[in-house]
Coordinates of C-alpha atoms in Angstrom, one line a residue:
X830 CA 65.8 85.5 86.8
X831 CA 67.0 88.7 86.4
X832 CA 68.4 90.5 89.7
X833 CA 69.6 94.4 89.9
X834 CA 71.3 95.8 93.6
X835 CA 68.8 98.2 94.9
X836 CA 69.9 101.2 97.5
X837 CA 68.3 100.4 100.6
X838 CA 70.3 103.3 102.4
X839 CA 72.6 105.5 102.3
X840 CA 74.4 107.3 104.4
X841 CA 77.0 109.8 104.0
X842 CA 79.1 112.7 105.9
X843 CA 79.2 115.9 104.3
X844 CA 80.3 119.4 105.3
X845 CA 77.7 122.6 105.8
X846 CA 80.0 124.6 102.9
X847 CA 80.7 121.8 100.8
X848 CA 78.5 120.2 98.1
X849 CA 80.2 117.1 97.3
X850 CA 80.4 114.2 100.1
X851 CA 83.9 112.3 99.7
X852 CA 82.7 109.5 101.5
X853 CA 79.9 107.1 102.9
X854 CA 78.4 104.0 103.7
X855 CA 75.5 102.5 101.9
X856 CA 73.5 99.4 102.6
X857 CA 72.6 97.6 99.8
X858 CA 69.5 94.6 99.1
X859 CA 69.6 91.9 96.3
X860 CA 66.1 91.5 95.2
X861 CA 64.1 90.6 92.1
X862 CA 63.8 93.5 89.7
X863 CA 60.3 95.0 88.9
X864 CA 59.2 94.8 85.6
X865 CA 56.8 97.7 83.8
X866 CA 53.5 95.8 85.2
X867 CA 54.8 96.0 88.8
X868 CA 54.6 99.8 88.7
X869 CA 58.2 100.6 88.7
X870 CA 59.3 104.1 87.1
X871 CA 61.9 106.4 86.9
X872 CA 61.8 109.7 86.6
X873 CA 64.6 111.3 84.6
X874 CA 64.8 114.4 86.8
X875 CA 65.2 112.5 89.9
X876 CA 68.6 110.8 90.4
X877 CA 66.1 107.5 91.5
X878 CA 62.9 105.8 91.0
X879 CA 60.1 107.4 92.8
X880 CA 59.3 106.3 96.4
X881 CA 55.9 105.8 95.8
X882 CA 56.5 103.4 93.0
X883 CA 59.2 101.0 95.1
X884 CA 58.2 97.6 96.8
X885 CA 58.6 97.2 100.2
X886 CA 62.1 95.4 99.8
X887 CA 63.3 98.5 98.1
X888 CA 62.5 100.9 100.4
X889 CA 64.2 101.9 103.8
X890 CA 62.3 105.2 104.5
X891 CA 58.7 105.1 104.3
X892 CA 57.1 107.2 101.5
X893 CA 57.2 110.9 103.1
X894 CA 59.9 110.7 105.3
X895 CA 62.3 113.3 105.8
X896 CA 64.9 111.2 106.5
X897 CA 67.6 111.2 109.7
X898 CA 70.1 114.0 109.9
X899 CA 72.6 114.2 112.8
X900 CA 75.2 117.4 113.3
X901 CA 78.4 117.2 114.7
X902 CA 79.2 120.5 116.6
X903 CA 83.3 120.0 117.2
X904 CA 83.3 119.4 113.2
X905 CA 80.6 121.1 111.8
X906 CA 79.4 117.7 109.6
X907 CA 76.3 116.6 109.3
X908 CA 76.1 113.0 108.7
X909 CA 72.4 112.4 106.2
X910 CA 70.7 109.1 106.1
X911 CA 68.1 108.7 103.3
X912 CA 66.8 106.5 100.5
X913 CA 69.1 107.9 97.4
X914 CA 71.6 110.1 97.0
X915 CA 70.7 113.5 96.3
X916 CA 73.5 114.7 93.7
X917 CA 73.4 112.9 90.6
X918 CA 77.3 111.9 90.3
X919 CA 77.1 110.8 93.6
X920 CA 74.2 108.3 93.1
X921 CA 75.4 107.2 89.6
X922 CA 79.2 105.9 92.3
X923 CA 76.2 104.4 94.8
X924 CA 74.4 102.8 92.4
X925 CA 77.3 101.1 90.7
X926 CA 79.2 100.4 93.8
X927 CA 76.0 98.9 95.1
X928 CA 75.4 96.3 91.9
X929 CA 79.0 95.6 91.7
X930 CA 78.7 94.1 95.3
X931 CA 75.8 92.4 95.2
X932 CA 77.2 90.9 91.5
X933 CA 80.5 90.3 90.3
X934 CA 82.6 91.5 93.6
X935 CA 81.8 89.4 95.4
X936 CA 84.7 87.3 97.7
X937 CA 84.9 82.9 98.0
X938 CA 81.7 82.1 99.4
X939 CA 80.0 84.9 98.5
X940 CA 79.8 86.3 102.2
X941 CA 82.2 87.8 103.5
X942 CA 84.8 91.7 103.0
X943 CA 86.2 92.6 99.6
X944 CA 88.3 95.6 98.0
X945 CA 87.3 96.9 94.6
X946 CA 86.9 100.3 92.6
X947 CA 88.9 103.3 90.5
X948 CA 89.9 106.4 90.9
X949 CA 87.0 107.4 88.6
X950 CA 83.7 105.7 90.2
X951 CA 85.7 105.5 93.5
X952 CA 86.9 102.2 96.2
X953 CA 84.5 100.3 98.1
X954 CA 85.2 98.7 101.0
X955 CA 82.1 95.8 100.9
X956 CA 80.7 93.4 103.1
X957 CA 78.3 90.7 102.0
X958 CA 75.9 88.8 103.7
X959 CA 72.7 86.9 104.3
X960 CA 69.8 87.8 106.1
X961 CA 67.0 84.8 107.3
X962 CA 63.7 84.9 105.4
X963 CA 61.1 81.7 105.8
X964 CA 59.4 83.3 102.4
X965 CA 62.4 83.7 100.4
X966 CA 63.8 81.4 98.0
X967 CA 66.7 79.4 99.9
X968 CA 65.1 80.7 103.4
X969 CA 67.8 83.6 102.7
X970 CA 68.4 87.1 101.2
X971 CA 71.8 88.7 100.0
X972 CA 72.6 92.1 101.6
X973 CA 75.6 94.2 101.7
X974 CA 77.3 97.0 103.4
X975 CA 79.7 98.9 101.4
X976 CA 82.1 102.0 102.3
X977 CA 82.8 104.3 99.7
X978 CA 86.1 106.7 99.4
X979 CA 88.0 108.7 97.0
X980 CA 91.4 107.7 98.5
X981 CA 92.4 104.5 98.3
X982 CA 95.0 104.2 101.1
X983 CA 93.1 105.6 103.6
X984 CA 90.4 103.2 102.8
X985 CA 93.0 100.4 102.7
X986 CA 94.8 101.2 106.1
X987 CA 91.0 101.6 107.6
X988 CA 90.3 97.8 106.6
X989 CA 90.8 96.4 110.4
X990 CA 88.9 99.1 111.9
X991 CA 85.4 98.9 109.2
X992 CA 85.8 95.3 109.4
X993 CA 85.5 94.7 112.9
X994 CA 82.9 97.5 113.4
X995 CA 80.7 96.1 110.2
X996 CA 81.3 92.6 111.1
X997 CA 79.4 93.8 114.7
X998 CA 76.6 95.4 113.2
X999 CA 76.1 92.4 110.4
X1000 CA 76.2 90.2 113.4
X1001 CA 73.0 91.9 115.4
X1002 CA 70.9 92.0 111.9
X1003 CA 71.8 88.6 111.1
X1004 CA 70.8 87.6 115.4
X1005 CA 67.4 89.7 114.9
X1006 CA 66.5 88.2 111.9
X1007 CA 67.3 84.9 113.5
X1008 CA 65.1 85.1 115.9
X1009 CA 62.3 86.1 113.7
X1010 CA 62.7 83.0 111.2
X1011 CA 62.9 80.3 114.0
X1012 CA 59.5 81.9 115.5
X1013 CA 57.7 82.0 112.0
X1014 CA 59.2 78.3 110.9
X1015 CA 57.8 77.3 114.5
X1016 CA 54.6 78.7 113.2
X1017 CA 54.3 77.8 109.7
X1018 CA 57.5 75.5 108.6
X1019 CA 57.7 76.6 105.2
X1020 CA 59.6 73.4 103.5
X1021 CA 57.0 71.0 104.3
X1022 CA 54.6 73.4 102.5
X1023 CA 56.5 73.8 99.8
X1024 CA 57.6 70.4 99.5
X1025 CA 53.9 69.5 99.5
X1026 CA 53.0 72.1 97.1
X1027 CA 52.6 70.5 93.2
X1028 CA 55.8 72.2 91.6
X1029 CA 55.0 75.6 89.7
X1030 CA 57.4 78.1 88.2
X1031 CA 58.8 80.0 91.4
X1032 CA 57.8 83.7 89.9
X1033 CA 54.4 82.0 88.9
X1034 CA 54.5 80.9 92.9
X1035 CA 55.0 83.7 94.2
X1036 CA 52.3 85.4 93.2
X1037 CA 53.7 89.1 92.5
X1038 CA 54.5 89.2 95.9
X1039 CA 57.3 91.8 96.9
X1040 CA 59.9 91.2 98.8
X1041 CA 60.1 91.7 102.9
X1042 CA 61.8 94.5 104.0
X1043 CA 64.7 94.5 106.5
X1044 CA 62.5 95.9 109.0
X1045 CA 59.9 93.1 108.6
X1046 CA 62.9 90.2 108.8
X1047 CA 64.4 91.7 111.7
X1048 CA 60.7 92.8 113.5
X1049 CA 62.6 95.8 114.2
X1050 CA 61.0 99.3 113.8
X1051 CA 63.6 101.3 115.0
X1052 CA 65.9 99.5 112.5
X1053 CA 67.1 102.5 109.9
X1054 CA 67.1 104.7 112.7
X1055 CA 69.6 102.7 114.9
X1056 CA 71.4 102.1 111.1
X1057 CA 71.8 106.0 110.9
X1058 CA 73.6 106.2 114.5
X1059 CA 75.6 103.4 114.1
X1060 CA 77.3 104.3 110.5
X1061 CA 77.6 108.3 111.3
X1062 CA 79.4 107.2 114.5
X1063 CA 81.6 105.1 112.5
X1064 CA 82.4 107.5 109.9
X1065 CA 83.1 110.1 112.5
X1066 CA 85.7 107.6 114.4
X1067 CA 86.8 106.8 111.0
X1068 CA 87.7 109.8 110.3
X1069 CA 89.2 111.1 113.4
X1070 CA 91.5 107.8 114.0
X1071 CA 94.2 108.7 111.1
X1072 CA 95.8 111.7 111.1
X1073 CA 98.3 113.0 108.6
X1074 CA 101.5 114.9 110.2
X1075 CA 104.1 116.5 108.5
X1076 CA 107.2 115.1 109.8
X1077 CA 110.6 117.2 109.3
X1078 CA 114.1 116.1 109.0
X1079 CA 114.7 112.2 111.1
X1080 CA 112.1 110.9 113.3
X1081 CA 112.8 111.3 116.9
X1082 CA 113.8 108.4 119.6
X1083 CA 110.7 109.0 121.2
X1084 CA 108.6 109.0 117.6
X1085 CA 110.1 105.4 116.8
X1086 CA 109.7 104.0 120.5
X1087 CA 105.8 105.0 120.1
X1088 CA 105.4 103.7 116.8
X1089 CA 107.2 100.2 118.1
X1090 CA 104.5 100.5 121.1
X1091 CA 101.5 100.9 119.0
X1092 CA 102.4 97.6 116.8
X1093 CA 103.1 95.5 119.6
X1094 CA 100.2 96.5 121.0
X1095 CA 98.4 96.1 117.7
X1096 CA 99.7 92.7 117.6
X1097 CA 98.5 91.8 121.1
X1098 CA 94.6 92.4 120.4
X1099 CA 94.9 90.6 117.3
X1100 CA 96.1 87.9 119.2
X1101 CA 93.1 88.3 121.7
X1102 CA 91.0 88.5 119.0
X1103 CA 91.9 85.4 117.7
X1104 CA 92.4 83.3 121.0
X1105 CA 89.0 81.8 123.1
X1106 CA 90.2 84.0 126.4
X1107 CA 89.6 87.6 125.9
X1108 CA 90.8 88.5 129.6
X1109 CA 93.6 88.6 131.5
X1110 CA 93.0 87.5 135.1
X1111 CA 92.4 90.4 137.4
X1112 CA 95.6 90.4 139.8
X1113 CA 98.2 90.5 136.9
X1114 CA 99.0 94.1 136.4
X1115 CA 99.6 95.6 132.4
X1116 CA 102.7 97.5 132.5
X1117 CA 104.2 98.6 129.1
X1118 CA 107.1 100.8 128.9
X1119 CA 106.1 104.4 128.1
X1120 CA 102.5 104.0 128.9
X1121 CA 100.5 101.9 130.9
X1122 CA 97.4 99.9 130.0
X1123 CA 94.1 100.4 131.7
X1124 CA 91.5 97.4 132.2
X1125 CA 88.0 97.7 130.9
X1126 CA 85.3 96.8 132.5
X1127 CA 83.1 93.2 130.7
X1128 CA 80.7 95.6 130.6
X1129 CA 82.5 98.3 128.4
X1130 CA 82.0 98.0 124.7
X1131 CA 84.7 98.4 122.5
X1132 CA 82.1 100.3 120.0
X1133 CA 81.3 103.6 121.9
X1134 CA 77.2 104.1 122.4
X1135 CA 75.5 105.2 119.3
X1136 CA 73.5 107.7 121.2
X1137 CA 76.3 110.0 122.1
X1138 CA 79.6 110.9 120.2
X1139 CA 81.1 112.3 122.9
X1140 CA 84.8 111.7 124.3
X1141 CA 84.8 110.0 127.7
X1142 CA 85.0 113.1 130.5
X1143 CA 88.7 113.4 130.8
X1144 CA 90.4 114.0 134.2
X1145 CA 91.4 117.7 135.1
X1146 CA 94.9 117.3 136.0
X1147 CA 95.6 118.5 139.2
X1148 CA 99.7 119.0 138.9
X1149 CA 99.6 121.0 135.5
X1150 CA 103.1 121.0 134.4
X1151 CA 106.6 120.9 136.2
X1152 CA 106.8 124.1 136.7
X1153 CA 103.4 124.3 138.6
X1154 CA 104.4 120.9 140.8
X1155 CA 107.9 122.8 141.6
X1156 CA 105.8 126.0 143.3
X1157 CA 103.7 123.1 144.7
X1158 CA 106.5 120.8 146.6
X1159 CA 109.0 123.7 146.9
X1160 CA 112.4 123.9 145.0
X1161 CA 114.5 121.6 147.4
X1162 CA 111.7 118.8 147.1
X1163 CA 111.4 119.2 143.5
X1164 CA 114.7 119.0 142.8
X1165 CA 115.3 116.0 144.7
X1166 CA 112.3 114.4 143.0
X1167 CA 113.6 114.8 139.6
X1168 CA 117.0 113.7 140.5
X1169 CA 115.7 110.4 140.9
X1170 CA 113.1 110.3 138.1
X1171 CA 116.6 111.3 135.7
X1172 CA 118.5 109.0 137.2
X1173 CA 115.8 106.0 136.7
X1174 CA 115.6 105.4 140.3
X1175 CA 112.2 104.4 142.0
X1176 CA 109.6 107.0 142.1
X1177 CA 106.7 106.5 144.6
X1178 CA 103.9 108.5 145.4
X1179 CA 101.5 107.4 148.3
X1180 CA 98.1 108.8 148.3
X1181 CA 94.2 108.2 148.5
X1182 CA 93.9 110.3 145.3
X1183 CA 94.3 108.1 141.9
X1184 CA 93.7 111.3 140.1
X1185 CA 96.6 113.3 142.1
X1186 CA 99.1 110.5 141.3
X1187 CA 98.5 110.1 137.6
X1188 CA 98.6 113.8 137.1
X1189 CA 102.1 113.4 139.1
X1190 CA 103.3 111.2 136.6
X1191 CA 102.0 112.7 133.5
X1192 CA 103.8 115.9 134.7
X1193 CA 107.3 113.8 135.3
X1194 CA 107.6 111.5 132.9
X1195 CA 107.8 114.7 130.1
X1196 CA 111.6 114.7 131.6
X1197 CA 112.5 111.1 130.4
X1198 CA 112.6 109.8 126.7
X1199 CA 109.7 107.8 126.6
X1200 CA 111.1 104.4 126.3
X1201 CA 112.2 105.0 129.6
X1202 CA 109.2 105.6 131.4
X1203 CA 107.4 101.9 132.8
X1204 CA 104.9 103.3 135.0
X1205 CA 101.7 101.1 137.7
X1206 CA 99.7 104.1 138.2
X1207 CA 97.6 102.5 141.4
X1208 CA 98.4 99.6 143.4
X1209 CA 97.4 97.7 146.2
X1210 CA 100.8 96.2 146.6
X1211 CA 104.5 97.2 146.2
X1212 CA 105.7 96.5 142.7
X1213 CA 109.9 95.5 142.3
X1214 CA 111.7 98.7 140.6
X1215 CA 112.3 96.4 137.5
X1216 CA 108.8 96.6 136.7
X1217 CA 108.4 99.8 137.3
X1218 CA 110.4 103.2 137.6
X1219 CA 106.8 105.2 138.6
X1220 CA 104.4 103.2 141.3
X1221 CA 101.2 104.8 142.6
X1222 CA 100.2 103.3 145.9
X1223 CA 97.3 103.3 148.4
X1224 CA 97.9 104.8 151.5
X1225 CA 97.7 101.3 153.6
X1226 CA 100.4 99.6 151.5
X1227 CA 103.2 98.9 153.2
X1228 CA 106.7 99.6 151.4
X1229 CA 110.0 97.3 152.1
X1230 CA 112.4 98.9 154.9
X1231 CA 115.3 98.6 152.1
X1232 CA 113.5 99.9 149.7
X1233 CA 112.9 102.7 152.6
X1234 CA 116.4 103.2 152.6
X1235 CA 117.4 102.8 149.0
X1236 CA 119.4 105.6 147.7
X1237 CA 117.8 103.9 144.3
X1238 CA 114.0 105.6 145.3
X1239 CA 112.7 108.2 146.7
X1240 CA 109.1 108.2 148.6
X1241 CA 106.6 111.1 147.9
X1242 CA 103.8 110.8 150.5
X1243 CA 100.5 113.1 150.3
X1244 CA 99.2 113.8 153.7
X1245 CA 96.2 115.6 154.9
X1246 CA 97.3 118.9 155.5
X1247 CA 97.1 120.4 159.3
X1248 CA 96.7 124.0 157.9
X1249 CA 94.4 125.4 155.5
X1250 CA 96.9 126.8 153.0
X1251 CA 100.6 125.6 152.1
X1252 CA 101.6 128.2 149.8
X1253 CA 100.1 130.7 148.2
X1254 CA 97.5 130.2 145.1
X1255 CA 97.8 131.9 142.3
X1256 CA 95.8 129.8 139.9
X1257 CA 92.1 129.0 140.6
X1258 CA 92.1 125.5 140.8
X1259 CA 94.4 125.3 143.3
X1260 CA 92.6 125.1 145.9
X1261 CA 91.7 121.2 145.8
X1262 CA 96.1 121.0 146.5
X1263 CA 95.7 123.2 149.8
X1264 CA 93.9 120.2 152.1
X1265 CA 97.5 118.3 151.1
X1266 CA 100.8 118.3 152.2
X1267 CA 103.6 116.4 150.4
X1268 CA 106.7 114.8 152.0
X1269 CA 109.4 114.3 149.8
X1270 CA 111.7 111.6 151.7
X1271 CA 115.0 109.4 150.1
X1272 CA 117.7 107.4 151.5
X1273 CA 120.1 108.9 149.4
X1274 CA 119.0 113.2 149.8
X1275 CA 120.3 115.3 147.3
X1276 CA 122.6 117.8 148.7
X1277 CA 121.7 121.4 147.6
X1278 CA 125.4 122.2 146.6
X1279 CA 125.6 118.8 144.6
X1280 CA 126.2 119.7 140.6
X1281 CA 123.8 117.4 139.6
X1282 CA 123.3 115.8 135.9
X1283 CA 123.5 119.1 133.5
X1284 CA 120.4 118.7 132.3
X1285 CA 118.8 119.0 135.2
X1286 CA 120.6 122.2 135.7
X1287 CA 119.2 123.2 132.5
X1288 CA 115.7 122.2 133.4
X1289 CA 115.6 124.3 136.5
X1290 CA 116.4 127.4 134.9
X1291 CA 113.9 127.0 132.6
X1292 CA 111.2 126.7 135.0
X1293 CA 112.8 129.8 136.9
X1294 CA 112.5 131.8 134.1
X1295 CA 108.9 133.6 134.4
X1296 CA 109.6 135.2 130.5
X1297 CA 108.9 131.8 129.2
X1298 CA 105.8 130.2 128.9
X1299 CA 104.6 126.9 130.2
X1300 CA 104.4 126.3 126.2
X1301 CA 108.0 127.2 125.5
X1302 CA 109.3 125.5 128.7
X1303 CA 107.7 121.8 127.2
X1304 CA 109.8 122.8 123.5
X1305 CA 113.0 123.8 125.1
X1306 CA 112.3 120.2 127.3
X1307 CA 111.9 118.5 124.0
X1308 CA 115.0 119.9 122.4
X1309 CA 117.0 119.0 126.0
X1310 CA 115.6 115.5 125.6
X1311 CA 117.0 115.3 122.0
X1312 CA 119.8 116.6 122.9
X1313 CA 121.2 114.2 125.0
X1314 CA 119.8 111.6 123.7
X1315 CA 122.1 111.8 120.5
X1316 CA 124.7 111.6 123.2
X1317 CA 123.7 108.4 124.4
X1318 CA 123.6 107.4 120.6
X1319 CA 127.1 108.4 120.3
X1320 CA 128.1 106.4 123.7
X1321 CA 125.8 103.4 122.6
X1322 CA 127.9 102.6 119.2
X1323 CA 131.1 103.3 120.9
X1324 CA 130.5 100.9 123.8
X1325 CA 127.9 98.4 122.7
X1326 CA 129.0 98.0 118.6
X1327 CA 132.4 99.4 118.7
X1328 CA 134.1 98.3 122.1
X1329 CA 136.2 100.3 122.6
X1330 CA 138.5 100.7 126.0
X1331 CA 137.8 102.5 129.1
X1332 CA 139.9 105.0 128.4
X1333 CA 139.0 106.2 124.7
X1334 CA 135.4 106.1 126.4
X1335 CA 136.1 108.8 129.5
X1336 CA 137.7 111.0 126.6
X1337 CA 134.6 110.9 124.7
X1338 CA 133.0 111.4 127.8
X1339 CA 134.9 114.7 128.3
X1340 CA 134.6 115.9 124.4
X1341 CA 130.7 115.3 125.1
X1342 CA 130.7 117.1 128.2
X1343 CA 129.1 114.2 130.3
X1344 CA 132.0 113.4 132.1
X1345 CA 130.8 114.2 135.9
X1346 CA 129.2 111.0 137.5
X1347 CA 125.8 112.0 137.6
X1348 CA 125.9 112.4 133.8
X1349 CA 127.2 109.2 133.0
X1350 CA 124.3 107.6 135.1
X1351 CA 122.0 109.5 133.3
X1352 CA 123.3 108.2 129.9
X1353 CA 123.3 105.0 131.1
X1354 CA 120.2 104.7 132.1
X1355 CA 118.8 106.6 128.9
X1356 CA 120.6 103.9 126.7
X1357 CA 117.5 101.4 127.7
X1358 CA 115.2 103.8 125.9
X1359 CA 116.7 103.8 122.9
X1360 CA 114.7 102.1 120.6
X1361 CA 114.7 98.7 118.6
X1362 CA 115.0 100.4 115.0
X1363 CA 117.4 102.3 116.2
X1364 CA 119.4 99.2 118.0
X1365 CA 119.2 97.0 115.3
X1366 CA 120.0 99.4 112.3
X1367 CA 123.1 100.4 114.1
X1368 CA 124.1 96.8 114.6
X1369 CA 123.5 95.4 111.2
X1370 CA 125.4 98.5 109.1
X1371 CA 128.4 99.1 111.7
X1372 CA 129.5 95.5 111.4
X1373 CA 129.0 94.9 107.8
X1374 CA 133.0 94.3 106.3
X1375 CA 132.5 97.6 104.4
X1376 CA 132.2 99.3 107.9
X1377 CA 135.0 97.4 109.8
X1378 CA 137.3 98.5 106.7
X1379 CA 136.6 102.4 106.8
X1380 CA 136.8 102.1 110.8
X1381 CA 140.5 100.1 110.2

């Protein structure tokens, strides 16, 4: 029997201006081919066989319909869902991508993802699979769902991604179609019959017959609609999930420490993924350092709703930046806060507001490298500092007396305020801080003639200065970070790798000019957020023999 990969869909994103889509996802049927009595044509000016000439198998729109269009505002793409593709080249790369799949790329056991394609016709990312039909031969169909794109390593690095997203969808057409064959077998068992049946040629036996459509095995109406939603979301998340950026010159401590973050945590769900138990139990708290982890509800779907593309409602941050939470506490307060956060001491906020805390945090933690930061954004319990140098608390939580009296914390506690203003507003949204009042508390205070840790200094003029912008203030707090971070680098491979004595260390100390004690606390503590890479490319090359012999 001759068999030919028929389009059942196709759906593609493509710009207003442009006239050329450079990617999209297709759906493809395997079913018997018509031959010249069945009605079958093709019309040379038509990239595809007329509508009204296609079986029911063959068809995903019914004859007339406009097909789905949806538009993305932020972007300015419309994403197009329709039988074939309009422009000729493109539909000569469908068509071939779509036999290919349902033919000779095909993986072991013939269901399942597979990589093939050119730079001329394209790569296809395809998934094969069956569908349940009681009036098919085998009680089965072969369908596939095949990505197209130009570029190859994008295609290849969005592998994961497709293939858990298509293995979801696959999963609910296969479930539908399910349903529908055990009812109908229930009905009419369809192997008795044909076991019953005197034996005829199975085209003879079928009577001309076309094949079911996908709507029919799934009893699904809605079906190519729901398709449409479902794919233009996932090329949209596709294409917004890797993002080129130019880097220039070394990447920075805080680059590599994000990077290491993001593949241990991509290691982690792959190791949920793969285990029975996808949840943790409720009371153990996710703490990573540099960012902290947020539970999902069971209810929460890790593929956003197909009706709406938009970004979950994100929180307007009450503190806006350091400079606005130094107006807000007052210059003593603040400078006492962020003594302690440079120092890596305990910083706790108590307060009924979740919202007011993590905006606390994400204002502070800019100040630290971010290997440094471990941060519990809202508890109902006291967390040890060695969890945690940034713990958001409920009101009713009660703290340890030492920790009270620690000169290694400091307590920041947001009352209800007895007046109606605090300070004066100068920015319109201030007026949800004006019903608080924030007590800045320590066991060790900060005198206000202490030096402090230079950068600190630094910091403070910065945020003095009105001539600079809350823009420049963040890039001159980048270059501080960086700064003194290579610092630590240097005190890291002269202590740690080199070991040398006490005293050649205070005289770099004093060349680096970190030699006051706050300083050297600070570089202390900013030596844990140095990152693995870094760590472990410093200690394999500095003790090679070629290194000890240059250093001798």
């Amino acid at each position: 029997m001759v068999r030919a990969g028929a389009s059942s869909g196709d759906i593609s994103g493509q710009n207003e201006q442009a006239e050329e889509e450079e990617g999209g996802i297709q759906m493809s049927s395997r079913i018997r081919s018509h031959s010249p009595a069945e009605g079958a044509s093709a019309d040379s000016s038509s990239p595809g066989p007329k509508k009204s000439d296609m079986c029911e198998g063959c068809r995903s729109l019914a004859g007339g319909h406009p097909g789905y269009v949806s538009h993305d505002k932020e972007t300015s793409i419309k994403y197009v869902s329709h039988q074939h593709p309009n422009h000729p080249q493109l539909f000569s790369i469908v068509r071939q991508a779509c036999v290919r799949s349902l033919s000779c790329e095909v993986c072991p056991g013939r269901e399942g993802p597979i990589f093939f394609g050119d730079e001329q016709h394209g790569f296809v990312f395809s998934h094969t699979f069956f569908i349940k039909d009681s009036l098919a031969r085998g009680f089965q169909r072969w369908y596939s769902i095949i990505t197209i794109m130009m570029d190859r390593i994008y295609l290849i690095n969005s592998w994961p991604f497709l293939l858990g997203k298509i293995r979801g969808i696959i999963d609910e057409l296969q479930g539908k179609a399910l349903k529908v064959f055990e009812a109908e077998q229930y009905g009419c068992p369809q192997r008795a019959q044909r076991m019953n049946t005197a034996f005829t040629p199975f085209l003879h036996q079928r009577n001309g017959n076309a094949a079911r459509s996908l709507t029919s095995l799934t009893n699904d109406e809605n079906l190519w609609a729901c398709l449409h939603t479902s794919f233009a979301w996932l090329l949209k998340a596709c294409g917004s999930r890797l993002t080129e950026k130019l880097l220039e010159g070394a990447p920075t401590e805080d680059t590599l420490v994000q990077m290491e973050k993001l593949a241990d945590l991509k290691e982690e769900s792959e190791g949920w993924d793969g285990s029975e138990e996808e949840e943790k139990p409720s009371s153990q708290q996710d703490v990573v350092e540099g960012q902290e982890l947020s539970k999902c509800s069971p209810e929460t779907s890790l593929m956003p709703d197909c009706n709406s593309w938009n970004v979950a409602h994100r929180r307007l941050s009450v503190f806006r930046s350091l400079r606005h939470m130094r107006q807000v506490l007052g210059a003593s307060a603040f400078r006492m806060l962020a003594w302690h956060v440079l120092m890596g001491n305990q910083v706790i906020w108590k307060a009924r507001d979740s919202d007011l805390v993590q905006s606390a945090f994400d204002v502070l933690r800019t100040m630290l490298p971010v290997g440094c930061v471990r941060i519990i954004p809202y508890s109902d319990q006291y967390e040890e500092a060695y969890r945690c140098n940034f713990l958001g608390l409920s009101p009713h939580v009660q703290i340890p007396s030492h920790i009270l009296s620690s000169e290694f914390a400091v307590l920041v506690e947001v009352r209800t305020a007895t007046r109606s203003s605090l300070y004066p507003t100068l920015f319109d949204d201030e007026q949800s801080l004006n019903k608080y009042e924030f007590v800045v508390t320590s066991g060790s205070p900060v005198a206000a003639d202490r030096v402090g840790p230079t950068i600190l200094n630094k910091i403070e003029a910065a945020l003095t200065n009105q001539n600079l912008s809350v823009d420049v203030v963040d890039q001159c707090l980048v270059c501080l970070k960086e700064e003194w971070m290579n610092k630590v680098k240097v005190l890291f491979k002269f202590t740690k790798v080199d070991s040398r004595p006490k005293e050649d260390t205070q005289k770099l100390l004093s060349i680096l000019g970190a030699a006051e004690e706050d300083n050297v606390k600070l570089l202390k503590f900013w030596m844990t957020g140095l990152s693995k890479t870094y760590k472990s490319h410093l200690m394999s090359t500095v003790r090679s023999p070629t290194s000890s012999e240059s250093r001798n």
